[in-house]
Amino acid sequence: GENVEQHPSTLSVQEGDSAVIKCTYSDSASNYFPWYKQELGKGPQLIIDIRSNVGEKKDQRIAVTLNKTAKHFSLHITETQPEDSAVYFCAARAASKLTFGTGTRLQVTL
Amino acid sequence: DGGITQSPKYLFRKEGQNVTLSCEQNLNHDAMYWYRQDPGQGLRLIYYSQIVNDFQKGDIAEGYSVSREKKESFPLTVTSAQKNPTAFYLCASSIDRERGYTFGSGTRLTVV
């Protein structure tokens, strides 16, 4: 089955700096790659996604890039703010279900 | 407002007891999923259902059971056979197999 690895597990940045989270996947049939943000005690919320026929997608301060050849995709957050502090999960879809990475705890400090 | 409702938010269970977690959605989504979340292990799939009256085991189905009698509802039963049930349980739904998931707010189960 699909295996998704996510790095780093924790990330601390200063407010205004950029943050990058990276994921790799194993199944070349995976064709959909969403990113979720989870705040403490809540369920994950979809923040951006990308399909395998697209190399990059941007939505205001967040962007995702996909390299199908290398089987890796990344989340980029620019001009980070304290409210960006949360746990972020990447995921990959092969067949009919998503496989999630182990999460990255992002801390944005003042 | 459309969404997924999980109840209760917190649940305490004595060892040896079965307990059922509720998940209801009014999004008219066909597919529903149950995940377990433990610190440092991400989200692991327990069961999923793509249509009413049909469901499949995920990666960690042992000690759990589900039913899908209605499109809106996908309850999860944690049985006494589950050796380490203390965890945060998340229910999700998707309009079809090509889209992302909408998650509920979770149920934190503690075995005492």
PDB file of C-alpha atoms in Angstrom:
ATOM      1  CA  GLY A   1       0.000   0.000   0.000  1.00  0.00           C
ATOM      2  CA  GLU A   2       0.860   3.672  -0.038  1.00  0.00           C
ATOM      3  CA  ASN A   3       3.449   5.012   2.403  1.00  0.00           C
ATOM      4  CA  VAL A   4       3.820   8.734   3.097  1.00  0.00           C
ATOM      5  CA  GLU A   5       6.790  10.202   4.939  1.00  0.00           C
ATOM      6  CA  GLN A   6       6.731  13.762   6.274  1.00  0.00           C
ATOM      7  CA  HIS A   7       9.554  16.012   7.503  1.00  0.00           C
ATOM      8  CA  PRO A   8      10.316  17.736   9.756  1.00  0.00           C
ATOM      9  CA  SER A   9       8.244  16.555  12.705  1.00  0.00           C
ATOM     10  CA  THR A  10       8.612  19.954  14.398  1.00  0.00           C
ATOM     11  CA  LEU A  11       9.407  23.349  12.915  1.00  0.00           C
ATOM     12  CA  SER A  12       9.893  26.661  14.659  1.00  0.00           C
ATOM     13  CA  VAL A  13      10.045  29.915  12.684  1.00  0.00           C
ATOM     14  CA  GLN A  14       9.894  33.584  13.531  1.00  0.00           C
ATOM     15  CA  GLU A  15       6.872  35.588  12.533  1.00  0.00           C
ATOM     16  CA  GLY A  16       7.262  36.823   8.967  1.00  0.00           C
ATOM     17  CA  ASP A  17       9.643  34.051   7.915  1.00  0.00           C
ATOM     18  CA  SER A  18       8.760  31.233   5.524  1.00  0.00           C
ATOM     19  CA  ALA A  19       8.063  27.615   6.482  1.00  0.00           C
ATOM     20  CA  VAL A  20       8.516  24.555   4.276  1.00  0.00           C
ATOM     21  CA  ILE A  21       7.210  21.057   4.998  1.00  0.00           C
ATOM     22  CA  LYS A  22       8.167  18.137   2.764  1.00  0.00           C
ATOM     23  CA  CYS A  23       6.515  14.795   2.024  1.00  0.00           C
ATOM     24  CA  THR A  24       7.418  11.783  -0.065  1.00  0.00           C
ATOM     25  CA  TYR A  25       5.112   9.022  -1.257  1.00  0.00           C
ATOM     26  CA  SER A  26       5.696   5.505  -2.519  1.00  0.00           C
ATOM     27  CA  ASP A  27       2.808   4.614  -4.842  1.00  0.00           C
ATOM     28  CA  SER A  28       3.272   6.022  -8.339  1.00  0.00           C
ATOM     29  CA  ALA A  29      -0.496   5.622  -8.881  1.00  0.00           C
ATOM     30  CA  SER A  30      -1.246   8.347  -6.312  1.00  0.00           C
ATOM     31  CA  ASN A  31      -2.934  11.240  -8.060  1.00  0.00           C
ATOM     32  CA  TYR A  32      -4.236  13.592  -5.379  1.00  0.00           C
ATOM     33  CA  PHE A  33      -2.267  15.321  -2.609  1.00  0.00           C
ATOM     34  CA  PRO A  34      -4.084  17.404   0.013  1.00  0.00           C
ATOM     35  CA  TRP A  35      -2.668  19.292   2.980  1.00  0.00           C
ATOM     36  CA  TYR A  36      -4.520  19.623   6.270  1.00  0.00           C
ATOM     37  CA  LYS A  37      -4.118  21.965   9.245  1.00  0.00           C
ATOM     38  CA  GLN A  38      -5.116  20.722  12.685  1.00  0.00           C
ATOM     39  CA  GLU A  39      -5.486  23.021  15.662  1.00  0.00           C
ATOM     40  CA  LEU A  40      -5.428  21.685  19.190  1.00  0.00           C
ATOM     41  CA  GLY A  41      -8.457  19.552  20.047  1.00  0.00           C
ATOM     42  CA  LYS A  42     -10.026  19.942  16.610  1.00  0.00           C
ATOM     43  CA  GLY A  43     -10.335  17.907  13.453  1.00  0.00           C
ATOM     44  CA  PRO A  44      -8.018  18.557  10.490  1.00  0.00           C
ATOM     45  CA  GLN A  45      -9.119  21.141   7.932  1.00  0.00           C
ATOM     46  CA  LEU A  46      -8.180  21.074   4.260  1.00  0.00           C
ATOM     47  CA  ILE A  47      -6.031  24.104   3.381  1.00  0.00           C
ATOM     48  CA  ILE A  48      -4.812  23.311  -0.121  1.00  0.00           C
ATOM     49  CA  ASP A  49      -4.593  20.380  -2.499  1.00  0.00           C
ATOM     50  CA  ILE A  50      -2.952  19.484  -5.781  1.00  0.00           C
ATOM     51  CA  ARG A  51      -3.590  16.865  -8.428  1.00  0.00           C
ATOM     52  CA  SER A  52      -0.968  14.910 -10.285  1.00  0.00           C
ATOM     53  CA  ASN A  53      -1.442  16.807 -13.544  1.00  0.00           C
ATOM     54  CA  VAL A  54      -0.364  20.084 -11.896  1.00  0.00           C
ATOM     55  CA  GLY A  55       3.121  21.024 -10.712  1.00  0.00           C
ATOM     56  CA  GLU A  56       2.307  23.955  -8.449  1.00  0.00           C
ATOM     57  CA  LYS A  57      -0.685  25.625  -6.852  1.00  0.00           C
ATOM     58  CA  LYS A  58      -0.882  28.802  -4.804  1.00  0.00           C
ATOM     59  CA  ASP A  59      -3.516  30.309  -2.537  1.00  0.00           C
ATOM     60  CA  GLN A  60      -2.494  33.616  -0.958  1.00  0.00           C
ATOM     61  CA  ARG A  61       0.328  32.841   1.492  1.00  0.00           C
ATOM     62  CA  ILE A  62       0.353  29.078   0.971  1.00  0.00           C
ATOM     63  CA  ALA A  63       1.593  27.080  -1.985  1.00  0.00           C
ATOM     64  CA  VAL A  64       2.142  23.436  -2.787  1.00  0.00           C
ATOM     65  CA  THR A  65       4.594  21.952  -5.278  1.00  0.00           C
ATOM     66  CA  LEU A  66       4.601  18.435  -6.700  1.00  0.00           C
ATOM     67  CA  ASN A  67       7.453  16.508  -8.313  1.00  0.00           C
ATOM     68  CA  LYS A  68       5.953  13.295  -9.699  1.00  0.00           C
ATOM     69  CA  THR A  69       9.267  11.952 -10.916  1.00  0.00           C
ATOM     70  CA  ALA A  70      10.821  12.174  -7.474  1.00  0.00           C
ATOM     71  CA  LYS A  71       7.516  11.358  -5.732  1.00  0.00           C
ATOM     72  CA  HIS A  72       7.656  14.284  -3.394  1.00  0.00           C
ATOM     73  CA  PHE A  73       5.508  17.303  -2.652  1.00  0.00           C
ATOM     74  CA  SER A  74       5.958  20.292  -0.384  1.00  0.00           C
ATOM     75  CA  LEU A  75       3.928  22.923   1.454  1.00  0.00           C
ATOM     76  CA  HIS A  76       5.259  26.472   1.528  1.00  0.00           C
ATOM     77  CA  ILE A  77       3.898  29.117   3.895  1.00  0.00           C
ATOM     78  CA  THR A  78       5.190  32.653   3.407  1.00  0.00           C
ATOM     79  CA  GLU A  79       4.993  35.602   5.805  1.00  0.00           C
ATOM     80  CA  THR A  80       4.062  33.313   8.686  1.00  0.00           C
ATOM     81  CA  GLN A  81       1.753  34.587  11.415  1.00  0.00           C
ATOM     82  CA  PRO A  82       1.095  33.302  14.971  1.00  0.00           C
ATOM     83  CA  GLU A  83      -2.253  31.868  13.818  1.00  0.00           C
ATOM     84  CA  ASP A  84      -0.347  29.570  11.453  1.00  0.00           C
ATOM     85  CA  SER A  85       0.841  27.639  14.519  1.00  0.00           C
ATOM     86  CA  ALA A  86      -0.729  24.182  14.282  1.00  0.00           C
ATOM     87  CA  VAL A  87      -0.020  20.615  13.171  1.00  0.00           C
ATOM     88  CA  TYR A  88       0.091  20.125   9.400  1.00  0.00           C
ATOM     89  CA  PHE A  89      -0.524  16.810   7.644  1.00  0.00           C
ATOM     90  CA  CYS A  90       0.191  15.855   4.076  1.00  0.00           C
ATOM     91  CA  ALA A  91      -1.658  12.993   2.402  1.00  0.00           C
ATOM     92  CA  ALA A  92      -1.621  11.013  -0.824  1.00  0.00           C
ATOM     93  CA  ARG A  93      -4.490   9.250  -2.499  1.00  0.00           C
ATOM     94  CA  ALA A  94      -4.115   5.969  -4.350  1.00  0.00           C
ATOM     95  CA  ALA A  95      -7.229   3.909  -5.170  1.00  0.00           C
ATOM     96  CA  SER A  96     -10.052   5.120  -2.949  1.00  0.00           C
ATOM     97  CA  LYS A  97      -8.447   6.287   0.276  1.00  0.00           C
ATOM     98  CA  LEU A  98      -5.980   8.796   1.656  1.00  0.00           C
ATOM     99  CA  THR A  99      -2.775   7.846   3.446  1.00  0.00           C
ATOM    100  CA  PHE A 100      -1.490  10.537   5.808  1.00  0.00           C
ATOM    101  CA  GLY A 101       1.960  11.589   6.866  1.00  0.00           C
ATOM    102  CA  THR A 102       2.836  11.687  10.564  1.00  0.00           C
ATOM    103  CA  GLY A 103       2.415  15.454  10.861  1.00  0.00           C
ATOM    104  CA  THR A 104       4.565  18.551  11.408  1.00  0.00           C
ATOM    105  CA  ARG A 105       4.081  20.751  14.437  1.00  0.00           C
ATOM    106  CA  LEU A 106       4.692  24.342  13.295  1.00  0.00           C
ATOM    107  CA  GLN A 107       5.382  26.977  15.923  1.00  0.00           C
ATOM    108  CA  VAL A 108       5.480  30.615  14.832  1.00  0.00           C
ATOM    109  CA  THR A 109       7.215  32.764  17.424  1.00  0.00           C
ATOM    110  CA  LEU A 110       6.948  36.524  17.849  1.00  0.00           C
TER     111      LEU A 110
ATOM    112  CA  ASP B   1     -24.761  24.703   7.922  1.00  0.00           C
ATOM    113  CA  GLY B   2     -23.529  21.434   6.457  1.00  0.00           C
ATOM    114  CA  GLY B   3     -20.907  19.446   8.280  1.00  0.00           C
ATOM    115  CA  ILE B   4     -19.923  16.389  10.252  1.00  0.00           C
ATOM    116  CA  THR B   5     -20.935  15.974  13.879  1.00  0.00           C
ATOM    117  CA  GLN B   6     -19.110  13.618  16.185  1.00  0.00           C
ATOM    118  CA  SER B   7     -20.405  12.857  19.628  1.00  0.00           C
ATOM    119  CA  PRO B   8     -19.564  12.777  22.403  1.00  0.00           C
ATOM    120  CA  LYS B   9     -16.471  15.015  22.463  1.00  0.00           C
ATOM    121  CA  TYR B  10     -15.042  13.137  25.468  1.00  0.00           C
ATOM    122  CA  LEU B  11     -15.795   9.540  26.415  1.00  0.00           C
ATOM    123  CA  PHE B  12     -14.613   7.416  29.293  1.00  0.00           C
ATOM    124  CA  ARG B  13     -14.881   3.644  29.246  1.00  0.00           C
ATOM    125  CA  LYS B  14     -14.086   0.913  31.704  1.00  0.00           C
ATOM    126  CA  GLU B  15     -11.933  -1.942  30.548  1.00  0.00           C
ATOM    127  CA  GLY B  16     -13.994  -4.789  29.105  1.00  0.00           C
ATOM    128  CA  GLN B  17     -16.829  -2.576  27.909  1.00  0.00           C
ATOM    129  CA  ASN B  18     -17.871  -1.872  24.353  1.00  0.00           C
ATOM    130  CA  VAL B  19     -18.527   1.738  23.397  1.00  0.00           C
ATOM    131  CA  THR B  20     -20.027   3.342  20.287  1.00  0.00           C
ATOM    132  CA  LEU B  21     -18.870   6.646  18.801  1.00  0.00           C
ATOM    133  CA  SER B  22     -21.360   8.585  16.740  1.00  0.00           C
ATOM    134  CA  CYS B  23     -20.679  10.240  13.378  1.00  0.00           C
ATOM    135  CA  GLU B  24     -23.394  12.058  11.429  1.00  0.00           C
ATOM    136  CA  GLN B  25     -23.036  14.156   8.259  1.00  0.00           C
ATOM    137  CA  ASN B  26     -25.513  16.315   6.364  1.00  0.00           C
ATOM    138  CA  LEU B  27     -23.239  16.980   3.389  1.00  0.00           C
ATOM    139  CA  ASN B  28     -24.839  14.291   1.231  1.00  0.00           C
ATOM    140  CA  HIS B  29     -21.434  12.622   0.938  1.00  0.00           C
ATOM    141  CA  ASP B  30     -21.280   9.017  -0.218  1.00  0.00           C
ATOM    142  CA  ALA B  31     -17.980   8.022   1.411  1.00  0.00           C
ATOM    143  CA  MET B  32     -17.238   8.027   5.153  1.00  0.00           C
ATOM    144  CA  TYR B  33     -14.113   7.126   7.102  1.00  0.00           C
ATOM    145  CA  TRP B  34     -12.889   6.498  10.628  1.00  0.00           C
ATOM    146  CA  TYR B  35      -9.337   7.365  11.650  1.00  0.00           C
ATOM    147  CA  ARG B  36      -7.467   6.934  14.883  1.00  0.00           C
ATOM    148  CA  GLN B  37      -4.912   9.551  15.929  1.00  0.00           C
ATOM    149  CA  ASP B  38      -2.125   8.873  18.408  1.00  0.00           C
ATOM    150  CA  PRO B  39       0.720  11.281  19.252  1.00  0.00           C
ATOM    151  CA  GLY B  40       3.531  11.043  16.721  1.00  0.00           C
ATOM    152  CA  GLN B  41       1.711   8.513  14.518  1.00  0.00           C
ATOM    153  CA  GLY B  42      -0.485  10.662  12.351  1.00  0.00           C
ATOM    154  CA  LEU B  43      -3.875   9.369  11.239  1.00  0.00           C
ATOM    155  CA  ARG B  44      -4.427   5.660  10.773  1.00  0.00           C
ATOM    156  CA  LEU B  45      -7.441   4.306   8.890  1.00  0.00           C
ATOM    157  CA  ILE B  46      -9.766   1.999  10.840  1.00  0.00           C
ATOM    158  CA  TYR B  47     -12.732   1.455   8.494  1.00  0.00           C
ATOM    159  CA  TYR B  48     -14.247   3.163   5.492  1.00  0.00           C
ATOM    160  CA  SER B  49     -17.503   3.001   3.576  1.00  0.00           C
ATOM    161  CA  GLN B  50     -18.050   4.161   0.027  1.00  0.00           C
ATOM    162  CA  ILE B  51     -21.770   3.457  -0.083  1.00  0.00           C
ATOM    163  CA  VAL B  52     -24.664   2.533   2.187  1.00  0.00           C
ATOM    164  CA  ASN B  53     -24.633  -1.063   3.471  1.00  0.00           C
ATOM    165  CA  ASP B  54     -21.006  -1.561   2.418  1.00  0.00           C
ATOM    166  CA  PHE B  55     -17.743  -0.992   4.298  1.00  0.00           C
ATOM    167  CA  GLN B  56     -14.123  -2.151   4.195  1.00  0.00           C
ATOM    168  CA  LYS B  57     -11.410  -2.669   6.763  1.00  0.00           C
ATOM    169  CA  GLY B  58      -8.624  -0.152   6.922  1.00  0.00           C
ATOM    170  CA  ASP B  59      -5.112  -0.626   8.255  1.00  0.00           C
ATOM    171  CA  ILE B  60      -6.005  -1.137  11.934  1.00  0.00           C
ATOM    172  CA  ALA B  61      -9.521  -2.663  11.987  1.00  0.00           C
ATOM    173  CA  GLU B  62      -8.908  -5.272  14.694  1.00  0.00           C
ATOM    174  CA  GLY B  63     -11.047  -4.642  17.767  1.00  0.00           C
ATOM    175  CA  TYR B  64     -13.399  -2.253  15.951  1.00  0.00           C
ATOM    176  CA  SER B  65     -16.722  -2.644  14.128  1.00  0.00           C
ATOM    177  CA  VAL B  66     -18.892  -0.313  12.040  1.00  0.00           C
ATOM    178  CA  SER B  67     -22.251  -0.167  10.305  1.00  0.00           C
ATOM    179  CA  ARG B  68     -23.583   1.967   7.452  1.00  0.00           C
ATOM    180  CA  GLU B  69     -27.344   1.619   7.449  1.00  0.00           C
ATOM    181  CA  LYS B  70     -27.956   5.215   6.441  1.00  0.00           C
ATOM    182  CA  LYS B  71     -26.012   7.546   4.162  1.00  0.00           C
ATOM    183  CA  GLU B  72     -25.779  10.152   6.919  1.00  0.00           C
ATOM    184  CA  SER B  73     -24.499   7.905   9.698  1.00  0.00           C
ATOM    185  CA  PHE B  74     -21.367   5.807  10.236  1.00  0.00           C
ATOM    186  CA  PRO B  75     -21.054   4.746  13.906  1.00  0.00           C
ATOM    187  CA  LEU B  76     -17.875   3.114  15.197  1.00  0.00           C
ATOM    188  CA  THR B  77     -17.932   0.539  18.007  1.00  0.00           C
ATOM    189  CA  VAL B  78     -14.759   0.057  20.003  1.00  0.00           C
ATOM    190  CA  THR B  79     -14.984  -3.453  21.401  1.00  0.00           C
ATOM    191  CA  SER B  80     -13.315  -4.997  24.417  1.00  0.00           C
ATOM    192  CA  ALA B  81     -11.025  -6.812  21.975  1.00  0.00           C
ATOM    193  CA  GLN B  82      -9.233  -3.546  21.170  1.00  0.00           C
ATOM    194  CA  LYS B  83      -6.116  -3.774  23.318  1.00  0.00           C
ATOM    195  CA  ASN B  84      -5.214  -0.104  23.475  1.00  0.00           C
ATOM    196  CA  PRO B  85      -8.343   1.957  22.756  1.00  0.00           C
ATOM    197  CA  THR B  86      -7.319   5.236  24.389  1.00  0.00           C
ATOM    198  CA  ALA B  87      -6.938   7.673  21.472  1.00  0.00           C
ATOM    199  CA  PHE B  88      -8.472  10.557  19.541  1.00  0.00           C
ATOM    200  CA  TYR B  89     -10.966   9.280  16.940  1.00  0.00           C
ATOM    201  CA  LEU B  90     -11.774  11.242  13.809  1.00  0.00           C
ATOM    202  CA  CYS B  91     -14.620  10.701  11.383  1.00  0.00           C
ATOM    203  CA  ALA B  92     -14.455  12.086   7.844  1.00  0.00           C
ATOM    204  CA  SER B  93     -16.553  12.119   4.714  1.00  0.00           C
ATOM    205  CA  SER B  94     -15.995  12.745   1.024  1.00  0.00           C
ATOM    206  CA  ILE B  95     -18.406  13.376  -1.809  1.00  0.00           C
ATOM    207  CA  ASP B  96     -16.593  10.794  -3.908  1.00  0.00           C
ATOM    208  CA  ARG B  97     -13.277   8.965  -4.119  1.00  0.00           C
ATOM    209  CA  GLU B  98     -11.630  11.757  -6.079  1.00  0.00           C
ATOM    210  CA  ARG B  99     -12.050  14.557  -3.552  1.00  0.00           C
ATOM    211  CA  GLY B 100     -10.545  15.553  -0.211  1.00  0.00           C
ATOM    212  CA  TYR B 101     -12.121  14.807   3.133  1.00  0.00           C
ATOM    213  CA  THR B 102     -14.185  16.882   5.530  1.00  0.00           C
ATOM    214  CA  PHE B 103     -13.390  15.942   9.123  1.00  0.00           C
ATOM    215  CA  GLY B 104     -15.467  16.076  12.257  1.00  0.00           C
ATOM    216  CA  SER B 105     -14.131  17.599  15.467  1.00  0.00           C
ATOM    217  CA  GLY B 106     -13.217  14.236  16.978  1.00  0.00           C
ATOM    218  CA  THR B 107     -13.976  12.128  20.042  1.00  0.00           C
ATOM    219  CA  ARG B 108     -11.336  11.595  22.703  1.00  0.00           C
ATOM    220  CA  LEU B 109     -11.782   8.133  24.218  1.00  0.00           C
ATOM    221  CA  THR B 110     -10.105   7.259  27.502  1.00  0.00           C
ATOM    222  CA  VAL B 111     -10.158   3.804  29.049  1.00  0.00           C
ATOM    223  CA  VAL B 112     -10.147   3.939  32.850  1.00  0.00           C
TER     224      VAL B 112
END
